[in-house]
């Protein structure tokens, strides 16, 4: 446990045996969230396939995957064999601030978001985290105030988050502005554009293009604010990219439904993800799996570089 977690009760965090060994030996580890692998992130059975493919990509590259979750009132970093199916069935979304409540209430299963996972990775000294897409500034945030806690978590934990940008139902220009104001370096993996999850470019330039894991590792090592993280964006592989115009209708309809039904707070993102999924299922699920797997692979390369 690092200084970050030293104030917690001894039972608050549990690291799996494999992750504890890898940490002690300084071997490369890639943390992963669990909301994406639950029904809040992907429909079944694609969610299990996503988990398997991400784990396999990390392992094949030579690093160890560490899924985070809440299980039986403990925050877990790395699951023991057989526990993954319990986590996949979880329906309670746990962001960073919710970890304390989930532990206090001793909830059985909680699925961690990006903000919770980055915080847990930091707590035990894992420096690399992979996901699909991050949360961001929502459209009309000037009215609703809806800004994902993911963004402040990126700014407050010294972890490289590897993602395919964020889905275009969010306000992507403002998401980039927020990250700039919060002091988070935003890197583009062999690419000049901030990706929009299903599509390789949002049309917004990414602040810094990087060509290799070595540069990403050096950015983490050289940042001035010791506590802050780094966002590495990796575009969906070309072969799996979706057509932006085709998606736009589904995104607009999902946003309109969400507003009409008065959805607010933490329920907004799962609601919109569900609607987009229903409207585009055949095409969007394969793209989602491919980009998550590819992000896991790139994250492993960064973790290996940092461990080397
Ligand atoms: N975006 C996706 N898939 C996801 C999420 C976001 O394309 O599964 C999940 C992630 O767990 C992310 C969370 O951290 O939603 C953000 O939720 P909110 O907008 O409530 O902060
Ligand atoms: Mn929100």
PDB file of N, CA, C and O and ligand atoms in Angstrom, residues 33 35-36 40-41 93 112-115 131-136 138 146-150 167 169-170 197 265-267 269-270 273 288, ligand 1:
ATOM      1  N   UNK A  33     -10.975  -1.063 -15.408  1.00  0.00           N
ATOM      2  CA  UNK A  33     -12.200  -0.764 -14.649  1.00  0.00           C
ATOM      3  C   UNK A  33     -13.176  -1.933 -14.776  1.00  0.00           C
ATOM      4  O   UNK A  33     -12.948  -2.857 -15.570  1.00  0.00           O
ATOM      5  N   UNK A  35     -16.904  -1.175 -14.713  1.00  0.00           N
ATOM      6  CA  UNK A  35     -18.200  -0.723 -15.265  1.00  0.00           C
ATOM      7  C   UNK A  35     -18.325  -1.120 -16.729  1.00  0.00           C
ATOM      8  O   UNK A  35     -19.367  -1.597 -17.176  1.00  0.00           O
ATOM      9  N   UNK A  36     -17.257  -0.945 -17.484  1.00  0.00           N
ATOM     10  CA  UNK A  36     -17.280  -1.287 -18.920  1.00  0.00           C
ATOM     11  C   UNK A  36     -17.629  -2.767 -19.136  1.00  0.00           C
ATOM     12  O   UNK A  36     -18.278  -3.120 -20.117  1.00  0.00           O
ATOM     13  N   UNK A  40     -23.821  -2.237 -17.341  1.00  0.00           N
ATOM     14  CA  UNK A  40     -23.901  -0.779 -17.465  1.00  0.00           C
ATOM     15  C   UNK A  40     -23.018  -0.275 -18.602  1.00  0.00           C
ATOM     16  O   UNK A  40     -23.184   0.856 -19.064  1.00  0.00           O
ATOM     17  N   UNK A  41     -22.058  -1.110 -19.015  1.00  0.00           N
ATOM     18  CA  UNK A  41     -21.120  -0.681 -20.063  1.00  0.00           C
ATOM     19  C   UNK A  41     -21.352  -1.359 -21.394  1.00  0.00           C
ATOM     20  O   UNK A  41     -21.250  -0.734 -22.456  1.00  0.00           O
ATOM     21  N   UNK A  93     -22.911   1.198  -9.764  1.00  0.00           N
ATOM     22  CA  UNK A  93     -21.789   1.949 -10.336  1.00  0.00           C
ATOM     23  C   UNK A  93     -21.056   2.691  -9.225  1.00  0.00           C
ATOM     24  O   UNK A  93     -21.687   3.413  -8.440  1.00  0.00           O
ATOM     25  N   UNK A 112     -16.546  -0.507 -10.789  1.00  0.00           N
ATOM     26  CA  UNK A 112     -15.768   0.723 -10.718  1.00  0.00           C
ATOM     27  C   UNK A 112     -15.742   1.448 -12.059  1.00  0.00           C
ATOM     28  O   UNK A 112     -15.611   0.832 -13.113  1.00  0.00           O
ATOM     29  N   UNK A 113     -15.834   2.779 -11.992  1.00  0.00           N
ATOM     30  CA  UNK A 113     -15.681   3.605 -13.190  1.00  0.00           C
ATOM     31  C   UNK A 113     -14.194   3.937 -13.376  1.00  0.00           C
ATOM     32  O   UNK A 113     -13.337   3.518 -12.587  1.00  0.00           O
ATOM     33  N   UNK A 114     -13.937   4.762 -14.376  1.00  0.00           N
ATOM     34  CA  UNK A 114     -12.564   5.226 -14.603  1.00  0.00           C
ATOM     35  C   UNK A 114     -12.046   5.943 -13.352  1.00  0.00           C
ATOM     36  O   UNK A 114     -10.930   5.674 -12.890  1.00  0.00           O
ATOM     37  N   UNK A 115     -12.841   6.848 -12.785  1.00  0.00           N
ATOM     38  CA  UNK A 115     -12.319   7.630 -11.645  1.00  0.00           C
ATOM     39  C   UNK A 115     -11.975   6.724 -10.471  1.00  0.00           C
ATOM     40  O   UNK A 115     -10.927   6.880  -9.834  1.00  0.00           O
ATOM     41  N   UNK A 131      -8.873   1.489 -20.527  1.00  0.00           N
ATOM     42  CA  UNK A 131     -10.333   1.423 -20.607  1.00  0.00           C
ATOM     43  C   UNK A 131     -10.761   1.587 -22.064  1.00  0.00           C
ATOM     44  O   UNK A 131      -9.918   1.608 -22.964  1.00  0.00           O
ATOM     45  N   UNK A 132     -12.105   1.704 -22.271  1.00  0.00           N
ATOM     46  CA  UNK A 132     -12.620   1.985 -23.608  1.00  0.00           C
ATOM     47  C   UNK A 132     -12.661   3.484 -23.813  1.00  0.00           C
ATOM     48  O   UNK A 132     -11.794   4.064 -24.464  1.00  0.00           O
ATOM     49  N   UNK A 133     -13.665   4.117 -23.205  1.00  0.00           N
ATOM     50  CA  UNK A 133     -13.778   5.567 -23.308  1.00  0.00           C
ATOM     51  C   UNK A 133     -13.923   6.178 -21.932  1.00  0.00           C
ATOM     52  O   UNK A 133     -14.504   5.565 -21.033  1.00  0.00           O
ATOM     53  N   UNK A 134     -13.408   7.383 -21.757  1.00  0.00           N
ATOM     54  CA  UNK A 134     -13.562   8.069 -20.478  1.00  0.00           C
ATOM     55  C   UNK A 134     -14.867   8.865 -20.473  1.00  0.00           C
ATOM     56  O   UNK A 134     -15.435   9.175 -21.518  1.00  0.00           O
ATOM     57  N   UNK A 135     -15.339   9.203 -19.276  1.00  0.00           N
ATOM     58  CA  UNK A 135     -16.417  10.170 -19.155  1.00  0.00           C
ATOM     59  C   UNK A 135     -15.852  11.557 -19.415  1.00  0.00           C
ATOM     60  O   UNK A 135     -14.635  11.746 -19.456  1.00  0.00           O
ATOM     61  N   UNK A 136     -16.732  12.532 -19.597  1.00  0.00           N
ATOM     62  CA  UNK A 136     -16.234  13.872 -19.906  1.00  0.00           C
ATOM     63  C   UNK A 136     -17.243  14.937 -19.542  1.00  0.00           C
ATOM     64  O   UNK A 136     -18.135  14.707 -18.713  1.00  0.00           O
ATOM     65  N   UNK A 138     -20.424  16.839 -20.236  1.00  0.00           N
ATOM     66  CA  UNK A 138     -21.634  16.559 -21.011  1.00  0.00           C
ATOM     67  C   UNK A 138     -22.077  17.794 -21.794  1.00  0.00           C
ATOM     68  O   UNK A 138     -21.772  18.917 -21.407  1.00  0.00           O
ATOM     69  N   UNK A 146     -23.128  18.834 -15.416  1.00  0.00           N
ATOM     70  CA  UNK A 146     -22.706  17.431 -15.467  1.00  0.00           C
ATOM     71  C   UNK A 146     -21.327  17.279 -16.112  1.00  0.00           C
ATOM     72  O   UNK A 146     -21.175  17.364 -17.326  1.00  0.00           O
ATOM     73  N   UNK A 147     -20.353  17.074 -15.257  1.00  0.00           N
ATOM     74  CA  UNK A 147     -18.971  16.844 -15.691  1.00  0.00           C
ATOM     75  C   UNK A 147     -18.505  15.582 -14.988  1.00  0.00           C
ATOM     76  O   UNK A 147     -18.570  15.475 -13.765  1.00  0.00           O
ATOM     77  N   UNK A 148     -18.050  14.600 -15.743  1.00  0.00           N
ATOM     78  CA  UNK A 148     -17.657  13.321 -15.140  1.00  0.00           C
ATOM     79  C   UNK A 148     -16.517  13.500 -14.138  1.00  0.00           C
ATOM     80  O   UNK A 148     -15.550  14.230 -14.399  1.00  0.00           O
ATOM     81  N   UNK A 149     -16.624  12.772 -13.031  1.00  0.00           N
ATOM     82  CA  UNK A 149     -15.544  12.754 -12.040  1.00  0.00           C
ATOM     83  C   UNK A 149     -14.274  12.118 -12.608  1.00  0.00           C
ATOM     84  O   UNK A 149     -13.201  12.240 -12.016  1.00  0.00           O
ATOM     85  N   UNK A 150     -14.411  11.453 -13.764  1.00  0.00           N
ATOM     86  CA  UNK A 150     -13.217  10.878 -14.403  1.00  0.00           C
ATOM     87  C   UNK A 150     -12.158  11.956 -14.642  1.00  0.00           C
ATOM     88  O   UNK A 150     -10.956  11.697 -14.511  1.00  0.00           O
ATOM     89  N   UNK A 167     -16.935   9.135 -26.068  1.00  0.00           N
ATOM     90  CA  UNK A 167     -18.026   9.049 -27.036  1.00  0.00           C
ATOM     91  C   UNK A 167     -18.558  10.445 -27.369  1.00  0.00           C
ATOM     92  O   UNK A 167     -18.583  11.339 -26.521  1.00  0.00           O
ATOM     93  N   UNK A 169     -21.396  11.643 -27.703  1.00  0.00           N
ATOM     94  CA  UNK A 169     -22.580  12.235 -27.064  1.00  0.00           C
ATOM     95  C   UNK A 169     -22.158  13.285 -26.043  1.00  0.00           C
ATOM     96  O   UNK A 169     -22.964  14.089 -25.592  1.00  0.00           O
ATOM     97  N   UNK A 170     -20.874  13.262 -25.683  1.00  0.00           N
ATOM     98  CA  UNK A 170     -20.339  14.272 -24.771  1.00  0.00           C
ATOM     99  C   UNK A 170     -19.949  15.525 -25.557  1.00  0.00           C
ATOM    100  O   UNK A 170     -19.927  15.516 -26.793  1.00  0.00           O
ATOM    101  N   UNK A 197     -14.026   7.655 -29.849  1.00  0.00           N
ATOM    102  CA  UNK A 197     -14.422   6.301 -29.498  1.00  0.00           C
ATOM    103  C   UNK A 197     -14.669   5.459 -30.757  1.00  0.00           C
ATOM    104  O   UNK A 197     -13.737   4.805 -31.208  1.00  0.00           O
ATOM    105  N   UNK A 265     -27.734  12.746 -13.062  1.00  0.00           N
ATOM    106  CA  UNK A 265     -26.681  12.198 -12.206  1.00  0.00           C
ATOM    107  C   UNK A 265     -25.963  11.017 -12.832  1.00  0.00           C
ATOM    108  O   UNK A 265     -25.764  10.951 -14.046  1.00  0.00           O
ATOM    109  N   UNK A 266     -25.598  10.068 -11.991  1.00  0.00           N
ATOM    110  CA  UNK A 266     -24.788   8.933 -12.428  1.00  0.00           C
ATOM    111  C   UNK A 266     -25.537   8.048 -13.419  1.00  0.00           C
ATOM    112  O   UNK A 266     -24.928   7.234 -14.121  1.00  0.00           O
ATOM    113  N   UNK A 267     -26.861   8.191 -13.491  1.00  0.00           N
ATOM    114  CA  UNK A 267     -27.647   7.345 -14.402  1.00  0.00           C
ATOM    115  C   UNK A 267     -27.537   7.799 -15.851  1.00  0.00           C
ATOM    116  O   UNK A 267     -27.864   7.038 -16.769  1.00  0.00           O
ATOM    117  N   UNK A 269     -24.995   8.504 -18.038  1.00  0.00           N
ATOM    118  CA  UNK A 269     -24.094   7.808 -18.967  1.00  0.00           C
ATOM    119  C   UNK A 269     -24.570   6.377 -19.253  1.00  0.00           C
ATOM    120  O   UNK A 269     -24.669   6.004 -20.429  1.00  0.00           O
ATOM    121  N   UNK A 270     -24.911   5.560 -18.226  1.00  0.00           N
ATOM    122  CA  UNK A 270     -25.408   4.211 -18.559  1.00  0.00           C
ATOM    123  C   UNK A 270     -26.672   4.245 -19.430  1.00  0.00           C
ATOM    124  O   UNK A 270     -26.820   3.421 -20.336  1.00  0.00           O
ATOM    125  N   UNK A 273     -25.536   5.143 -22.980  1.00  0.00           N
ATOM    126  CA  UNK A 273     -24.789   4.011 -23.563  1.00  0.00           C
ATOM    127  C   UNK A 273     -25.761   2.913 -23.989  1.00  0.00           C
ATOM    128  O   UNK A 273     -25.608   2.316 -25.056  1.00  0.00           O
ATOM    129  N   UNK A 288     -16.524  -1.655 -30.264  1.00  0.00           N
ATOM    130  CA  UNK A 288     -16.233  -1.445 -28.851  1.00  0.00           C
ATOM    131  C   UNK A 288     -15.216  -2.480 -28.348  1.00  0.00           C
ATOM    132  O   UNK A 288     -14.245  -2.152 -27.649  1.00  0.00           O
TER     133      UNK A 288
HETATM  134  N1  LIG B   1     -18.112   5.635 -21.669  1.00  0.00           N
HETATM  135  C1  LIG B   1     -18.179   4.512 -22.414  1.00  0.00           C
HETATM  136  N2  LIG B   1     -18.322   3.311 -21.787  1.00  0.00           N
HETATM  137  C2  LIG B   1     -18.387   3.209 -20.418  1.00  0.00           C
HETATM  138  C3  LIG B   1     -18.299   4.406 -19.648  1.00  0.00           C
HETATM  139  C4  LIG B   1     -18.168   5.595 -20.307  1.00  0.00           C
HETATM  140  O1  LIG B   1     -18.122   4.593 -23.627  1.00  0.00           O
HETATM  141  O2  LIG B   1     -18.519   2.092 -19.900  1.00  0.00           O
HETATM  142  C5  LIG B   1     -18.340   4.323 -18.147  1.00  0.00           C
HETATM  143  C6  LIG B   1     -16.911   4.328 -17.565  1.00  0.00           C
HETATM  144  O3  LIG B   1     -16.888   3.496 -16.433  1.00  0.00           O
HETATM  145  C7  LIG B   1     -16.746   5.776 -17.157  1.00  0.00           C
HETATM  146  C8  LIG B   1     -18.133   6.111 -16.685  1.00  0.00           C
HETATM  147  O4  LIG B   1     -15.782   5.983 -16.139  1.00  0.00           O
HETATM  148  O5  LIG B   1     -18.996   5.476 -17.611  1.00  0.00           O
HETATM  149  C9  LIG B   1     -18.394   7.591 -16.608  1.00  0.00           C
HETATM  150  O6  LIG B   1     -19.628   7.825 -16.013  1.00  0.00           O
HETATM  151  P1  LIG B   1     -20.076   9.322 -15.646  1.00  0.00           P
HETATM  152  O7  LIG B   1     -20.342   9.988 -16.961  1.00  0.00           O
HETATM  153  O8  LIG B   1     -21.309   9.141 -14.828  1.00  0.00           O
HETATM  154  O9  LIG B   1     -18.955   9.941 -14.914  1.00  0.00           O
END
